[in-house]
CSV table of C-alpha atoms in Angstrom, one decimal:
chain,number,residue,atom,x,y,z
A,21,MET,CA,97.6,120.3,150.6
A,22,PHE,CA,97.5,116.5,153.5
A,23,THR,CA,99.7,116.0,155.3
A,24,GLY,CA,99.5,112.3,155.6
A,25,ILE,CA,98.0,110.8,159.0
A,26,ILE,CA,95.1,108.8,157.6
A,27,GLU,CA,92.4,109.4,159.2
A,28,GLU,CA,90.4,106.9,158.2
A,29,ILE,CA,89.7,103.6,156.4
A,30,GLY,CA,87.6,103.0,154.1
A,31,THR,CA,86.3,99.8,152.2
A,32,VAL,CA,86.1,100.5,148.0
A,33,TYR,CA,82.2,99.4,147.2
A,34,LEU,CA,82.2,100.4,143.8
A,35,PHE,CA,85.1,101.0,140.7
A,36,VAL,CA,84.5,101.2,136.6
A,37,ARG,CA,86.5,101.2,134.1
A,38,LYS,CA,84.6,104.0,132.1
A,39,GLY,CA,87.2,104.0,128.9
A,40,ASN,CA,90.4,105.2,130.0
A,41,ASN,CA,89.0,106.8,133.1
A,42,ALA,CA,86.8,105.0,136.3
A,43,SER,CA,84.9,105.7,139.0
A,44,LEU,CA,85.6,104.9,142.4
A,45,SER,CA,82.6,104.0,145.2
A,46,ILE,CA,84.2,104.0,148.9
A,47,SER,CA,82.2,103.2,151.9
A,48,GLN,CA,83.2,104.8,155.5
A,49,LYS,CA,82.5,103.1,159.5
A,50,ARG,CA,82.4,107.2,160.0
A,51,PRO,CA,81.9,109.6,157.3
A,52,PHE,CA,82.9,112.5,157.3
A,53,SER,CA,80.5,115.5,157.8
A,54,ASP,CA,81.3,118.5,156.2
A,55,ILE,CA,82.5,116.9,153.3
A,56,GLU,CA,80.8,118.6,149.9
A,57,ILE,CA,80.7,117.6,145.8
A,58,GLY,CA,84.4,119.3,144.3
A,59,ASN,CA,86.8,118.6,148.0
A,60,SER,CA,89.6,117.2,147.1
A,61,ILE,CA,90.4,113.7,149.6
A,62,ALA,CA,93.6,111.6,149.8
A,63,VAL,CA,92.9,108.0,148.7
A,64,ASN,CA,95.9,106.0,149.2
A,65,GLY,CA,97.9,109.4,148.8
A,66,VAL,CA,96.3,110.1,145.6
A,67,CYS,CA,94.6,113.6,145.6
A,68,LEU,CA,91.1,113.2,144.5
A,69,THR,CA,87.3,115.3,143.5
A,70,VAL,CA,84.9,114.7,145.3
A,71,ALA,CA,82.1,113.5,142.1
A,72,SER,CA,78.9,112.1,144.4
A,73,ILE,CA,77.6,111.6,148.3
A,74,ASN,CA,75.3,109.3,149.1
A,75,ARG,CA,74.8,108.3,153.0
A,76,ASN,CA,77.9,106.9,154.2
A,77,ALA,CA,79.6,106.3,150.2
A,78,LEU,CA,81.9,108.6,148.1
A,79,THR,CA,82.5,108.6,144.6
A,80,PHE,CA,85.5,110.1,142.5
A,81,ASP,CA,86.2,110.2,139.2
A,82,VAL,CA,89.0,109.3,138.0
A,83,SER,CA,91.5,110.6,135.6
A,84,GLU,CA,93.6,108.2,133.0
A,85,GLU,CA,97.2,110.3,134.7
A,86,SER,CA,95.9,109.0,137.8
A,87,LEU,CA,95.2,105.2,137.7
A,88,ARG,CA,98.6,105.4,134.6
A,89,ILE,CA,101.2,106.6,137.7
A,90,SER,CA,98.9,105.1,141.1
A,91,ASN,CA,97.7,101.8,142.6
A,92,ILE,CA,94.4,102.9,141.7
A,93,TYR,CA,94.3,101.1,138.8
A,94,SER,CA,94.6,97.4,140.9
A,95,LEU,CA,91.8,98.6,143.7
A,96,LYS,CA,88.7,95.9,143.8
A,97,ILE,CA,85.9,95.7,145.7
A,98,GLY,CA,86.3,95.0,149.1
A,99,SER,CA,89.8,96.5,149.0
A,100,LYS,CA,90.5,98.8,152.2
A,101,VAL,CA,92.3,102.2,151.2
A,102,ASN,CA,93.5,104.7,153.6
A,103,LEU,CA,91.3,108.5,153.4
A,104,GLU,CA,91.7,111.9,154.7
A,105,ARG,CA,90.9,114.7,154.1
A,106,ALA,CA,92.1,118.0,152.5
A,107,LEU,CA,94.0,120.0,156.2
A,108,THR,CA,92.3,123.6,157.1
A,109,LEU,CA,94.4,126.7,157.8
A,110,SER,CA,93.8,125.8,161.8
A,111,THR,CA,94.9,122.4,160.6
A,112,ARG,CA,98.2,120.5,163.2
A,113,ILE,CA,101.1,119.3,160.8
A,114,GLY,CA,101.6,116.3,162.0
A,115,GLY,CA,103.1,114.3,159.3
A,116,HIS,CA,104.3,116.5,156.6
A,117,ILE,CA,103.8,118.5,153.1
A,118,MET,CA,101.8,116.4,151.0
A,119,THR,CA,100.1,117.4,147.6
A,120,GLY,CA,97.9,114.8,146.5
A,121,HIS,CA,100.7,114.2,143.6
A,122,ILE,CA,102.3,110.7,143.0
A,123,ASP,CA,105.6,110.8,142.2
A,124,GLY,CA,105.1,106.6,141.7
A,125,ILE,CA,105.2,103.7,142.6
A,126,VAL,CA,108.0,101.4,145.3
A,127,GLU,CA,107.3,98.0,146.3
A,128,MET,CA,107.7,95.8,149.4
A,129,LYS,CA,110.0,93.6,149.5
A,130,GLY,CA,110.4,92.9,153.4
A,131,LYS,CA,108.4,93.1,156.2
A,132,ILE,CA,109.8,91.8,159.6
A,133,ALA,CA,107.4,92.2,163.2
A,134,LYS,CA,108.9,94.2,165.6
A,135,ASP,CA,107.7,95.6,169.0
A,136,ASP,CA,103.8,95.9,167.1
A,137,GLY,CA,104.8,97.0,164.5
A,138,TYR,CA,107.4,96.0,161.5
A,139,GLU,CA,110.2,97.4,159.6
A,140,ILE,CA,109.9,97.4,156.3
A,141,LEU,CA,112.5,97.8,153.1
A,142,PHE,CA,110.9,99.4,150.4
A,143,LYS,CA,112.5,98.8,146.6
A,144,THR,CA,111.8,101.9,145.0
A,145,PRO,CA,112.7,103.0,141.3
A,146,ASP,CA,116.2,104.6,139.9
A,147,ASN,CA,114.3,107.9,139.5
A,148,LEU,CA,113.2,108.2,142.7
A,149,ARG,CA,116.4,107.6,144.4
A,150,LYS,CA,117.1,110.6,145.1
A,151,TYR,CA,114.8,112.5,146.2
A,152,ILE,CA,114.8,109.9,149.6
A,153,ILE,CA,117.5,111.1,152.9
A,154,GLU,CA,117.6,109.2,155.8
A,155,LYS,CA,115.2,110.3,158.5
A,156,GLY,CA,113.3,112.3,155.7
A,157,SER,CA,109.9,112.3,155.2
A,158,VAL,CA,107.8,110.1,152.1
A,159,GLY,CA,104.2,110.0,151.6
A,160,LEU,CA,103.6,105.9,150.9
A,161,ASP,CA,99.7,105.1,150.0
A,162,GLY,CA,99.2,108.5,151.5
A,163,VAL,CA,100.7,108.2,155.0
A,164,SER,CA,103.5,110.0,156.0
A,165,LEU,CA,106.9,108.1,156.9
A,166,THR,CA,110.3,109.5,157.7
A,167,VAL,CA,113.1,107.0,155.9
A,168,ALA,CA,114.9,105.3,158.8
A,169,LYS,CA,118.3,103.8,156.4
A,170,LEU,CA,118.8,104.2,152.7
A,171,THR,CA,119.0,100.7,151.4
A,172,GLN,CA,121.1,99.4,148.0
A,173,ASP,CA,118.0,99.5,145.8
A,174,GLY,CA,115.8,101.6,148.2
A,175,PHE,CA,114.8,102.3,152.2
A,176,MET,CA,113.4,100.9,155.0
A,177,ALA,CA,110.9,102.4,156.9
A,178,THR,CA,109.7,101.9,160.6
A,179,ILE,CA,105.8,101.7,161.2
A,180,ILE,CA,104.7,101.8,164.8
A,181,PRO,CA,101.7,100.0,166.9
A,182,HIS,CA,99.5,103.2,166.0
A,183,THR,CA,100.1,103.7,162.3
A,184,THR,CA,100.4,99.9,161.6
A,185,LYS,CA,96.2,100.1,163.2
A,186,THR,CA,95.0,103.4,162.3
A,187,THR,CA,96.4,102.6,158.3
A,188,THR,CA,96.6,99.9,155.3
A,189,LEU,CA,100.0,99.6,155.7
A,190,GLY,CA,100.0,96.8,158.5
A,191,GLN,CA,98.6,94.8,156.3
A,192,LYS,CA,100.6,94.8,152.9
A,193,GLN,CA,103.1,92.0,152.3
A,194,ILE,CA,106.0,91.5,150.8
A,195,GLY,CA,105.2,92.2,146.4
A,196,ASP,CA,103.1,95.0,147.3
A,197,LYS,CA,103.4,98.1,145.0
A,198,LEU,CA,102.8,101.7,147.3
A,199,ASN,CA,101.7,105.1,146.1
A,200,PHE,CA,105.1,107.2,147.1
A,201,GLU,CA,105.2,110.7,147.0
A,202,ALA,CA,108.2,112.6,147.9
A,203,ASP,CA,108.6,115.1,149.2
A,204,VAL,CA,108.1,118.2,148.0
A,205,LEU,CA,110.7,120.6,149.2
A,206,ALA,CA,113.3,118.3,147.3
A,207,LYS,CA,111.7,118.4,143.8
A,208,TYR,CA,111.9,122.1,144.6
A,209,LEU,CA,115.5,122.5,144.8
A,210,GLU,CA,115.5,120.7,142.1
A,211,GLY,CA,113.9,122.6,139.8
A,212,LEU,CA,116.1,125.2,141.7
A,213,LEU,CA,118.6,123.9,140.8
A,214,HIS,CA,118.1,122.4,137.1
A,215,ASN,CA,120.6,123.7,134.5
A,216,ASP,CA,119.0,126.6,133.4
A,217,ALA,CA,118.3,127.5,137.6
A,218,PRO,CA,120.4,131.6,137.4
A,219,ASN,CA,119.3,132.6,134.5
A,220,GLN,CA,115.9,131.9,135.8
A,221,THR,CA,117.1,133.6,139.4
A,222,GLU,CA,118.9,136.2,138.0
A,223,LYS,CA,116.0,137.4,135.9
A,224,VAL,CA,113.7,137.2,139.3
A,225,PHE,CA,116.0,139.6,140.8
A,226,LEU,CA,116.7,142.1,138.2
A,227,ASN,CA,112.4,142.0,137.7
A,228,ALA,CA,112.4,143.7,141.7
A,229,GLY,CA,115.4,145.7,140.8
A,230,PHE,CA,118.3,144.0,142.3
A,231,LEU,CA,121.4,143.8,140.7
A,232,PRO,CA,122.7,139.8,141.7
A,233,ILE,CA,127.0,139.8,143.0
A,234,GLY,CA,128.5,139.1,139.8
A,235,ILE,CA,125.9,141.2,137.4
A,236,ILE,CA,128.1,145.3,137.5
A,237,ASP,CA,126.1,148.1,136.6
A,238,ASN,CA,128.3,150.4,134.3
């Protein structure tokens, strides 16, 4: 689990395709001191597992699914990426709960400079718009952001000066593709409200020894 509060910007120094998968190596100016092989790191919001550690560099094996659904496939040597370690039970959650499981890609369609920050417009695929509400949370390239307002084909978010300095979002340009993670709460609610949710809820109550409203014990 992650919070969407970026800890460092890393630099891609090696990206090798291996059939349908890939190997990704990222260098850091300030290496994480407490990372071990097998730990999870969010790279542009994508949860990846550390495969090897070499001084100031981390190497990850990237699956076919991660390449298919995220913008990891487009990285090049020298690309900048947002990095965040998995949260611990003592971590302050300054953003919102994120899983590192990307739901899709959104496109930057507008960028307006404002008070050392930016107002940015994103075009969102139809299947993802249902998860977005005004003042709700979204993850973009691993950064936790609040939706400022909805638009006809997506949403607008405000990037404050601190976020501009500590993440890659300020460097993004119109037409760039960003990894999008919807608020996990919205996805759970969708599952609960699915057509078969009443039957599933009834089973949960019965298994617990309760009788839901509408079930009469004769």
